XYZ file of C-alpha atoms in Angstrom:
620
model
C 34.125 -89.131 67.398
C 37.246 -90.150 69.261
C 39.150 -90.724 65.996
C 38.167 -87.304 64.604
C 39.384 -85.318 67.659
C 43.167 -85.880 67.105
C 42.713 -85.044 63.411
C 41.048 -81.729 64.299
C 43.804 -80.958 66.774
C 46.474 -81.691 64.189
C 44.648 -79.471 61.707
C 44.532 -76.589 64.194
C 48.207 -77.040 65.121
C 49.161 -77.029 61.442
C 47.184 -73.823 60.913
C 48.961 -72.133 63.848
C 52.383 -73.158 62.514
C 51.527 -71.937 58.995
C 50.252 -68.646 60.376
C 53.439 -68.086 62.404
C 55.600 -69.005 59.400
C 53.668 -66.594 57.175
C 54.032 -63.813 59.763
C 57.766 -64.476 60.053
C 58.089 -64.393 56.256
C 56.254 -61.045 56.064
C 58.439 -59.533 58.806
C 61.646 -60.865 57.223
C 60.643 -59.451 53.828
C 59.902 -56.036 55.344
C 63.188 -55.987 57.255
C 65.206 -57.029 54.183
C 63.512 -54.303 52.125
C 64.265 -51.750 54.870
C 67.949 -52.685 55.038
C 68.452 -52.778 51.264
C 66.646 -49.478 50.701
C 68.463 -47.722 53.549
C 71.879 -49.017 52.449
C 71.215 -47.947 48.867
C 69.983 -44.511 49.985
C 73.049 -44.013 52.211
C 75.398 -45.011 49.369
C 73.632 -42.658 46.950
C 73.611 -39.780 49.448
C 77.313 -40.335 50.173
C 78.203 -40.191 46.473
C 76.071 -37.080 45.999
C 77.676 -35.431 49.039
C 81.162 -36.260 47.688
C 80.293 -34.648 44.349
C 78.961 -31.541 46.071
C 82.053 -31.291 48.261
C 84.294 -31.579 45.185
C 82.338 -28.746 43.547
C 82.612 -26.598 46.694
C 86.365 -27.322 46.774
C 86.804 -26.147 43.181
C 84.813 -22.982 43.927
C 86.917 -22.219 47.012
C 90.224 -22.884 45.240
C 89.194 -20.707 42.289
C 88.366 -17.813 44.616
C 91.664 -18.057 46.518
C 93.655 -18.550 43.292
C 92.337 -15.181 42.078
C 94.431 -13.412 44.713
C 97.506 -15.629 45.061
C 99.659 -13.279 42.991
C 99.042 -10.221 45.217
C 101.638 -10.824 48.003
C 104.434 -11.439 45.472
C 103.381 -8.354 43.474
C 103.424 -6.185 46.604
C 106.754 -7.647 47.757
C 108.440 -6.806 44.436
C 106.993 -3.289 44.170
C 109.414 -0.367 44.637
C 106.866 1.421 46.847
C 106.796 -1.483 49.337
C 110.581 -1.735 49.595
C 110.898 2.051 49.773
C 108.571 2.441 52.771
C 110.473 -0.298 54.623
C 113.908 1.167 53.807
C 112.831 4.746 54.649
C 109.962 4.452 57.150
C 110.364 8.058 58.370
C 109.873 9.645 54.913
C 106.235 10.873 54.662
C 106.315 11.078 50.862
C 107.495 7.479 50.595
C 104.796 6.286 53.011
C 102.137 8.233 51.081
C 103.324 6.686 47.815
C 103.170 3.158 49.308
C 99.661 3.735 50.702
C 98.468 5.024 47.335
C 100.014 2.087 45.503
C 98.264 -0.430 47.770
C 94.907 1.397 47.477
C 95.015 1.474 43.670
C 96.143 -2.139 43.484
C 93.271 -3.232 45.718
C 90.741 -1.278 43.675
C 91.656 -3.515 40.750
C 92.214 -6.776 42.654
C 89.167 -6.583 44.948
C 90.805 -8.137 48.022
C 89.685 -7.251 51.551
C 92.898 -5.564 52.665
C 96.513 -5.219 51.426
C 99.282 -4.128 53.786
C 103.046 -4.154 54.320
C 104.685 -5.031 57.682
C 108.207 -4.122 58.704
C 110.661 -6.591 60.225
C 109.214 -5.965 63.722
C 105.655 -6.827 62.685
C 104.312 -3.268 62.592
C 102.164 -2.220 59.590
C 104.074 0.398 57.580
C 101.503 0.914 54.773
C 98.005 -0.360 54.023
C 95.302 -0.080 51.382
C 92.848 1.226 54.021
C 95.214 3.911 55.361
C 92.518 6.559 54.984
C 89.741 4.759 56.979
C 88.908 4.969 60.695
C 89.984 1.332 61.202
C 93.269 1.816 59.323
C 95.868 -0.914 59.797
C 98.811 1.531 59.612
C 100.785 1.422 62.853
C 99.157 -1.792 64.105
C 101.492 -4.396 65.622
C 100.739 -7.891 64.295
C 104.034 -9.498 65.225
C 102.193 -12.106 67.336
C 100.294 -13.337 64.286
C 101.689 -16.625 62.870
C 101.412 -15.388 59.291
C 104.128 -12.803 60.095
C 106.585 -15.069 61.896
C 106.134 -17.975 59.440
C 106.553 -15.719 56.400
C 109.731 -14.184 57.856
C 111.095 -17.669 58.505
C 109.817 -19.632 55.482
C 109.241 -16.979 52.819
C 105.446 -17.326 52.470
C 102.469 -18.706 54.363
C 98.653 -18.937 54.436
C 96.626 -18.344 57.586
C 92.898 -17.939 58.377
C 92.068 -15.744 61.361
C 89.679 -13.140 62.774
C 90.615 -9.573 61.830
C 91.677 -7.690 64.966
C 91.480 -4.136 63.638
C 88.525 -4.578 61.248
C 86.627 -7.330 63.173
C 86.217 -9.143 59.840
C 87.637 -12.692 59.475
C 89.690 -13.505 56.424
C 92.344 -15.644 54.773
C 95.801 -14.047 54.987
C 98.345 -14.703 52.179
C 101.796 -13.398 53.135
C 105.145 -13.102 51.316
C 108.535 -12.089 52.717
C 109.998 -8.872 51.247
C 113.675 -9.325 50.494
C 116.188 -6.488 50.761
C 119.835 -6.116 49.796
C 120.950 -7.001 53.338
C 118.217 -9.466 54.270
C 114.449 -9.554 54.877
C 112.804 -6.114 55.118
C 109.332 -7.225 56.146
C 106.222 -9.057 54.974
C 103.591 -8.278 52.307
C 100.086 -9.483 53.214
C 96.834 -9.837 51.233
C 93.667 -10.518 53.216
C 90.831 -12.317 51.397
C 87.256 -12.172 52.690
C 85.647 -15.590 52.191
C 82.210 -14.331 53.230
C 81.030 -14.420 49.594
C 81.605 -18.149 49.230
C 79.995 -18.736 52.630
C 76.898 -16.863 51.412
C 76.805 -18.950 48.223
C 76.939 -22.140 50.279
C 74.128 -20.862 52.490
C 71.937 -20.219 49.444
C 72.510 -23.811 48.299
C 70.640 -25.065 51.393
C 73.482 -27.411 52.368
C 74.561 -28.057 55.959
C 78.345 -27.701 55.534
C 81.368 -26.095 57.153
C 85.129 -25.715 56.783
C 87.168 -27.206 59.650
C 90.745 -25.987 60.227
C 93.787 -27.825 61.652
C 92.494 -27.280 65.207
C 89.239 -29.129 64.344
C 87.419 -25.778 64.672
C 84.737 -24.659 62.201
C 85.816 -21.344 60.608
C 83.190 -21.073 57.832
C 79.709 -22.583 57.846
C 76.183 -22.228 56.540
C 75.177 -22.208 60.237
C 76.378 -19.003 61.968
C 76.063 -20.666 65.409
C 78.693 -23.284 64.367
C 81.389 -20.701 63.644
C 84.459 -20.948 65.930
C 83.184 -24.163 67.563
C 84.977 -27.533 67.326
C 83.349 -30.590 65.805
C 84.139 -32.419 69.041
C 85.175 -30.750 72.281
C 88.958 -30.092 72.244
C 91.623 -29.867 74.949
C 91.669 -26.677 77.043
C 95.408 -26.146 76.407
C 94.708 -25.788 72.670
C 91.933 -23.295 73.450
C 94.363 -21.212 75.515
C 97.083 -21.417 72.844
C 94.792 -20.147 70.055
C 93.474 -17.393 72.335
C 96.994 -15.922 72.586
C 97.098 -15.638 68.791
C 93.585 -14.091 68.688
C 92.935 -16.382 65.751
C 89.214 -16.621 66.490
C 88.641 -13.056 67.711
C 88.421 -11.658 71.216
C 86.041 -14.390 72.402
C 88.252 -17.222 71.120
C 86.948 -20.777 70.657
C 83.517 -21.607 72.078
C 84.482 -25.098 73.239
C 81.057 -26.708 72.739
C 81.264 -29.669 70.353
C 78.864 -29.510 67.409
C 78.745 -33.316 67.140
C 77.926 -35.493 70.126
C 79.266 -38.714 68.592
C 80.617 -40.286 65.358
C 80.324 -43.960 64.399
C 80.521 -46.073 61.217
C 77.348 -47.669 59.884
C 76.431 -49.384 56.597
C 79.680 -48.337 54.922
C 79.376 -44.653 55.863
C 80.147 -42.289 58.745
C 77.215 -41.273 60.978
C 76.966 -38.344 63.379
C 74.543 -37.408 66.143
C 73.849 -33.692 66.714
C 71.840 -32.157 69.542
C 71.481 -28.377 69.630
C 67.810 -27.662 70.323
C 67.280 -26.556 66.709
C 65.088 -28.925 64.621
C 67.318 -28.364 61.564
C 70.460 -29.573 63.360
C 69.014 -32.152 65.742
C 69.133 -35.898 65.190
C 71.119 -38.341 63.083
C 73.133 -37.209 60.048
C 75.260 -38.785 57.329
C 78.745 -37.252 57.657
C 81.035 -36.689 54.653
C 84.264 -34.733 54.413
C 86.845 -33.673 51.832
C 90.401 -32.842 52.864
C 92.150 -29.729 51.506
C 95.833 -30.479 52.168
C 97.003 -27.194 50.615
C 95.334 -25.207 53.386
C 95.191 -27.854 56.108
C 91.366 -27.709 56.076
C 88.473 -30.124 55.680
C 85.072 -29.446 54.132
C 82.472 -31.257 56.271
C 78.951 -32.056 55.059
C 75.959 -33.242 57.121
C 73.018 -34.925 55.356
C 69.860 -35.539 57.476
C 69.031 -39.201 57.911
C 65.322 -38.546 58.542
C 64.252 -38.622 54.859
C 66.386 -41.726 54.240
C 64.751 -43.537 57.159
C 61.292 -42.513 55.963
C 61.972 -43.863 52.482
C 63.348 -47.098 53.938
C 60.280 -47.570 56.173
C 58.005 -46.868 53.214
C 59.806 -49.508 51.140
C 59.650 -51.957 54.051
C 55.906 -51.414 54.471
C 55.311 -51.860 50.725
C 57.389 -55.054 50.637
C 55.649 -56.456 53.722
C 52.213 -55.678 52.298
C 53.198 -57.283 48.997
C 54.432 -60.392 50.761
C 51.270 -60.525 52.879
C 49.199 -60.253 49.719
C 51.096 -63.152 48.152
C 50.607 -65.273 51.276
C 46.920 -64.457 51.262
C 46.679 -65.431 47.594
C 48.351 -68.757 48.376
C 45.935 -69.357 51.238
C 42.992 -68.509 49.030
C 44.257 -70.839 46.312
C 44.637 -73.682 48.802
C 41.187 -73.028 50.166
C 39.763 -72.889 46.673
C 41.404 -76.186 45.807
C 39.865 -77.789 48.878
C 36.415 -76.522 47.951
C 36.814 -77.813 44.407
C 37.799 -81.220 45.741
C 34.669 -81.284 47.873
C 32.503 -80.286 44.942
C 34.083 -82.864 42.623
C 33.045 -85.516 45.177
C 29.446 -84.857 44.269
C 29.017 -87.320 41.391
C 25.563 -86.148 40.284
C 26.672 -82.550 39.588
C 30.090 -83.463 38.191
C 29.384 -82.751 34.481
C 27.696 -79.434 35.138
C 30.479 -78.246 37.428
C 33.163 -79.404 34.958
C 31.466 -77.371 32.228
C 31.198 -74.338 34.474
C 34.807 -74.697 35.520
C 35.893 -75.058 31.868
C 34.098 -71.821 31.051
C 35.719 -70.109 34.021
C 39.128 -71.310 32.917
C 38.519 -70.053 29.376
C 37.565 -66.633 30.707
C 40.602 -66.608 32.962
C 42.890 -67.520 30.055
C 41.493 -64.662 27.980
C 42.109 -62.270 30.853
C 45.630 -63.622 31.227
C 46.292 -63.119 27.517
C 45.023 -59.560 27.782
C 47.169 -58.992 30.864
C 50.224 -60.456 29.112
C 49.688 -58.172 26.115
C 49.291 -55.202 28.454
C 52.447 -56.214 30.302
C 54.386 -56.391 27.018
C 53.162 -52.922 26.072
C 54.069 -51.614 29.547
C 57.589 -53.058 29.288
C 58.020 -51.442 25.851
C 56.876 -48.087 27.265
C 59.255 -48.538 30.203
C 62.220 -49.137 27.859
C 61.308 -46.049 25.848
C 61.068 -43.985 29.036
C 64.433 -45.315 30.214
C 66.034 -44.344 26.879
C 64.603 -40.834 27.242
C 65.935 -40.598 30.804
C 69.424 -41.641 29.661
C 69.393 -38.945 26.974
C 68.148 -36.385 29.518
C 70.997 -37.390 31.844
C 73.478 -36.827 29.005
C 72.090 -33.342 28.423
C 72.205 -32.573 32.165
C 75.836 -33.743 32.373
C 76.738 -31.614 29.351
C 75.010 -28.618 30.960
C 77.050 -29.095 34.139
C 80.235 -29.393 32.082
C 79.398 -26.156 30.196
C 78.718 -24.383 33.515
C 82.069 -25.623 34.853
C 83.892 -24.429 31.711
C 82.225 -21.005 31.916
C 83.142 -20.743 35.598
C 86.779 -21.748 35.001
C 87.108 -19.340 32.037
C 85.778 -16.428 34.121
C 88.833 -16.521 36.410
C 91.554 -16.009 33.727
C 89.245 -13.475 32.017
C 89.107 -11.493 35.266
C 92.892 -11.664 35.599
C 93.335 -10.611 31.945
C 90.974 -7.677 32.526
C 93.159 -6.584 35.429
C 96.325 -6.707 33.283
C 94.656 -4.796 30.418
C 93.493 -2.126 32.859
C 97.061 -1.806 34.175
C 98.422 -1.634 30.616
C 95.917 1.107 29.724
C 97.119 3.138 32.701
C 100.743 2.743 31.551
C 99.781 3.721 27.989
C 97.957 6.790 29.279
C 100.948 7.789 31.423
C 103.282 7.394 28.417
C 100.774 9.130 26.085
C 101.046 6.190 23.641
C 97.826 6.455 21.602
C 98.624 3.529 19.299
C 99.022 1.084 22.184
C 95.986 2.651 23.884
C 93.855 1.967 20.804
C 94.991 -1.640 20.666
C 94.244 -2.086 24.382
C 90.787 -0.542 23.895
C 90.049 -3.086 21.137
C 91.281 -5.911 23.384
C 89.065 -4.608 26.192
C 86.004 -4.791 23.915
C 86.832 -8.360 22.912
C 87.304 -9.242 26.587
C 83.884 -7.738 27.388
C 82.417 -9.964 24.672
C 84.056 -13.063 26.194
C 82.743 -12.094 29.639
C 79.240 -11.659 28.190
C 79.370 -15.095 26.528
C 80.666 -16.871 29.642
C 78.023 -15.062 31.687
C 75.409 -16.346 29.261
C 76.708 -19.906 29.695
C 76.429 -19.587 33.486
C 72.918 -18.136 33.196
C 71.959 -20.884 30.729
C 73.124 -23.627 33.204
C 70.861 -22.646 36.094
C 67.159 -22.033 36.455
C 66.223 -18.369 36.219
C 63.084 -16.308 36.410
C 61.840 -14.953 33.117
C 62.887 -11.340 32.480
C 61.324 -9.452 29.610
C 63.936 -7.952 27.253
C 63.931 -6.493 23.762
C 66.546 -5.741 21.154
C 67.018 -4.198 17.718
C 67.606 -6.690 14.905
C 70.227 -4.622 13.025
C 72.859 -4.515 15.849
C 72.205 -8.193 16.594
C 72.807 -9.208 12.963
C 75.876 -6.938 12.721
C 77.341 -8.430 15.899
C 76.697 -11.934 14.572
C 78.511 -11.096 11.320
C 81.422 -9.645 13.293
C 81.732 -12.831 15.359
C 81.959 -15.110 12.290
C 83.833 -12.633 10.083
C 87.125 -14.509 10.498
C 85.568 -17.768 9.225
C 83.833 -16.035 6.296
C 87.109 -14.450 5.190
C 89.036 -17.703 5.599
C 86.579 -19.578 3.364
C 86.296 -16.677 0.883
C 82.533 -16.185 1.407
C 80.802 -13.127 -0.095
C 78.011 -11.620 2.033
C 74.824 -10.046 0.717
C 72.880 -8.400 3.542
C 69.396 -6.946 2.888
C 69.370 -4.476 5.782
C 66.194 -2.832 7.062
C 66.253 0.962 7.066
C 64.474 1.563 10.387
C 64.549 -0.106 13.784
C 62.921 -3.510 14.205
C 62.467 -4.307 17.906
C 61.757 -7.904 18.910
C 61.040 -9.229 22.429
C 64.309 -11.143 22.807
C 67.494 -11.210 24.850
C 70.180 -9.692 22.550
C 72.743 -12.348 23.542
C 70.272 -15.171 22.826
C 69.350 -13.726 19.406
C 73.028 -13.201 18.525
C 73.753 -16.785 19.529
C 71.058 -18.066 17.130
C 72.387 -15.903 14.274
C 76.016 -16.936 14.935
C 75.018 -20.629 14.785
C 73.200 -20.164 11.442
C 75.978 -18.023 9.896
C 78.719 -20.405 11.042
C 76.823 -23.454 9.716
C 76.314 -21.679 6.380
C 80.058 -20.968 6.111
C 80.885 -24.609 6.892
C 78.424 -25.781 4.218
C 80.182 -23.642 1.546
C 83.755 -24.557 2.470
C 84.268 -26.815 -0.564
C 81.815 -25.283 -3.070
C 82.988 -23.204 -6.057
C 80.405 -20.429 -5.455
C 80.331 -19.060 -1.906
C 77.553 -16.502 -1.344
C 75.870 -15.907 2.014
C 72.603 -13.912 1.842
C 70.763 -12.330 4.792
C 67.300 -10.854 4.210
C 65.051 -9.053 6.712
C 61.349 -8.696 5.805
C 58.840 -7.041 8.149
C 55.170 -7.906 7.621
C 52.665 -6.451 10.043
C 53.366 -7.674 13.560
C 56.142 -10.072 12.609
C 59.531 -10.094 10.924
C 61.268 -12.828 8.900
C 65.070 -13.216 8.936
C 66.339 -15.484 6.145
C 69.890 -16.886 6.044
C 70.667 -18.655 2.762
C 73.835 -20.213 1.371
C 75.106 -21.838 -1.814
C 76.537 -24.833 -0.017
C 76.102 -28.571 -0.340
C 72.573 -28.580 1.079
C 70.869 -31.031 3.441
C 69.619 -34.454 2.447
C 65.793 -34.856 2.693
C 66.238 -37.749 5.133
C 68.196 -35.509 7.553
C 65.795 -32.518 7.601
C 63.238 -34.037 10.101
C 66.089 -34.584 12.616
C 68.150 -31.444 11.988
C 66.935 -29.679 15.151
C 67.395 -32.739 17.431
C 70.145 -32.585 20.100
C 73.426 -34.362 19.161
C 72.318 -34.821 15.547
C 74.847 -33.500 13.042
C 75.677 -33.984 9.358
C 79.217 -32.674 9.785
C 82.333 -34.824 9.842
C 83.486 -36.319 13.148
C 85.137 -33.723 15.338
C 83.541 -30.750 13.529
C 80.522 -30.370 15.827
C 78.428 -31.840 18.635
C 75.023 -31.406 16.979
C 73.819 -28.919 19.596
C 73.900 -25.592 17.729
C 70.589 -25.926 15.878
C 68.924 -27.638 18.862
C 69.853 -24.721 21.149
C 68.867 -22.190 18.470
C 65.484 -23.886 18.037
C 64.848 -23.682 21.804
C 65.928 -20.026 22.047
C 63.697 -18.959 19.132
C 60.783 -20.910 20.569
C 61.245 -19.200 23.967
C 61.091 -15.803 22.228
C 57.729 -16.799 20.740
C 59.017 -17.365 17.208
C 59.662 -20.209 14.810
C 62.610 -21.455 12.754
C 62.281 -23.460 9.545
C 64.618 -24.805 6.875
C 64.302 -25.386 3.136
C 67.170 -27.169 1.388
C 68.030 -28.522 -2.048
C 71.017 -30.894 -2.124
C 73.850 -29.401 -4.145
C 72.218 -25.939 -4.339
C 72.196 -24.702 -0.748
C 69.842 -24.175 2.207
C 67.612 -21.376 3.527
C 66.949 -21.023 7.291
C 64.076 -18.633 8.117
C 63.501 -17.199 11.605
C 60.062 -15.683 12.201
C 59.794 -13.438 15.274
C 57.037 -11.205 16.717
C 57.675 -7.451 16.542
C 57.502 -4.946 19.359
C 58.241 -1.899 17.175
C 58.087 -2.159 13.351
C 59.758 0.156 10.816
C 58.790 0.968 7.249
C 61.120 0.047 4.451
C 63.853 -2.391 3.463
C 67.070 -1.203 1.908
C 69.357 -3.843 0.399
C 73.015 -3.100 0.995
C 76.003 -5.031 -0.296
C 78.267 -6.071 2.586
C-alpha cells in the first residue's frame, strides 16, 4: 500500500497539470481567434470606409463643379459691370437684377449676387423677395476681401440674410481702371447632406477650423471634433461664419488613439447611436481645405470577434476532449487485452469495429470531396457575381458622370434657343429643337442606367409596341444605313399595349436590331425583317436577319453574361443577357432560331394588356 500511494499522487498531479495546460490552450486559441477576427474586421471596415469616402468625395466635387462657371460668367456680363459703373441708374440696376434671376433659373444655384468695391450688394437674383440681398453689406465676409485681393475664392458660411448655409464661389469683376467689385454664387449643399443621411452613414465634413459644417447628425453641425481654443471661437464669431450662435465649442469626440493599424475614437453624447467606440476614417479635400470624416461603430466588430473566439475555443475544447477520450479508450483496451481468456473474442470484435469505422471514414472522405467540389463551384459563382456587381457600380458611375455635362449642355442649348428666338432665326431654332430632343434621349438613357444600378420598388407601367419599335429603329438607323441594310417592318394597324417600361422594351429592341446589323456587315444580302403578330392575350415580335448565323454550339450560351461571338473589342457579351432579364421581368420570353450562313430569328413573346385587330405589312 505504501508503494501505491506515491504513484496515485503522481497520477493526480499529472492530471492537474494536463487539465491546466488544456485550459490554457483553449484560452489561448480563443484569444488568438478574437485578435485575428477583430484585426481582419477592422481592416475590412477601414477599406470599405475609404471606398465610401472616395464616392462621397466624387459626388461632392461633381455638385460643386456644376456651378464653378457662374462667378466668371457673372463677372464678364455687361449687366454686372454696368450696375457697378452706374449704381444710381435704376434701369441699369433693374437689368442686372433680371439678368441674375434668369441666369439662376437655368443654373439652379441658391443665390447669385454682385457686390461693389465697398462690399455692398448692388444686384441679386432674389431682389424681389422679402429677404433680398440688395443693399446688404458683406464687406466683413472673407470671400469678399480674398476675392478682391486674389481674384477668386471659395468659402463656406452661414447665410446672414437668408439664414441658409452655403458654399460661396466668388470672382473679382475687373474694370477699365481696376477692380469694380465681386461676383458671388452661393451653392446650397443641403441636397448632398440629405443624400448622405439616407445612406445611413455616420459622416461629416470638417473645415479648416476643425468644425463640422455638414453632417448626417444635425446635432454635430457647427461643433468641433475636439474642443478648440477660445480665441479661434471669437475670431470666427466676428465673421459670422457659423451664424449668430457661432461655434458650439463642445467636442464631438472625447479621444482619438491608434489601434490595430487604424484610428479609433470614443464618443459620448447620451444618444445610443453616437455613444461608444468607433473606427475613424477621413479623406482630405485639399481644394476646399476640408476633410470628410467617417465613424463606423465598433460594437458589431467586437460581437463578431467574440463569436469567432467562442467558436474557436469550443472547437479547441472539443479536440482536447477527443484526445482525452482516445487516451482513456486506449487505457481501457490495454486492460481488456490483459485478459488472456477473452483475447480472441475481443480481437474479433475490435476488428469488426475497425472495419465499420473504416467504412464510415471512406463515406466521410467521399462526402468531404463532394463538399469541397461544391465549395469550389460556389466560389466560382461568387467571383462571377462580384464581377457583375463591379460592372454595375462602374455603369452607375459612368451614368452619374455623364449626367453633369448633359445638364451643362442642356443649359447652353436653352440659352442658344433664347438667342435664336430673339433673333427670329427659325433655321437655327429648328436645329436646336432637334438637339434638345437628342439630349432628352441621352438624359433618359443615363437615368435608366442609374435606376438599373440601384434596388427599386416595382412600378407597373405599360407601353405601345409601335412607338417602341419605331424608337428602336431610330436609335440604330445610323448603323443600318452605314452597313446598307434594308428594313422590312410588318407593322400592326392598331395599338398593342404590353405591361412593360417603354425604356426597357426599347433597350431590348435596340440590342436585337444592333446585333442583327452587326451579323450582316459582311454578307452580300442585307435584309432586316420585323414582324408583329398578336394572338389572343399575347403578341410575338420577330427580328430576323440574313447574316452569318449562330453556331449550334453557341446557342445554349448566347444569353449568358459576358458570352459573345463577336470579335475582340466589338462587345462585352452583356446585351442579350440584359435583354433576357428585362423580357423575363415583363413576364415574357425570348427565343432564338439560327441557321449558320442563312441568318437568325429572335422572337420576343409578351403578354398583352390591350390587343388590336389586324396586321398591316409596310415597307420601311
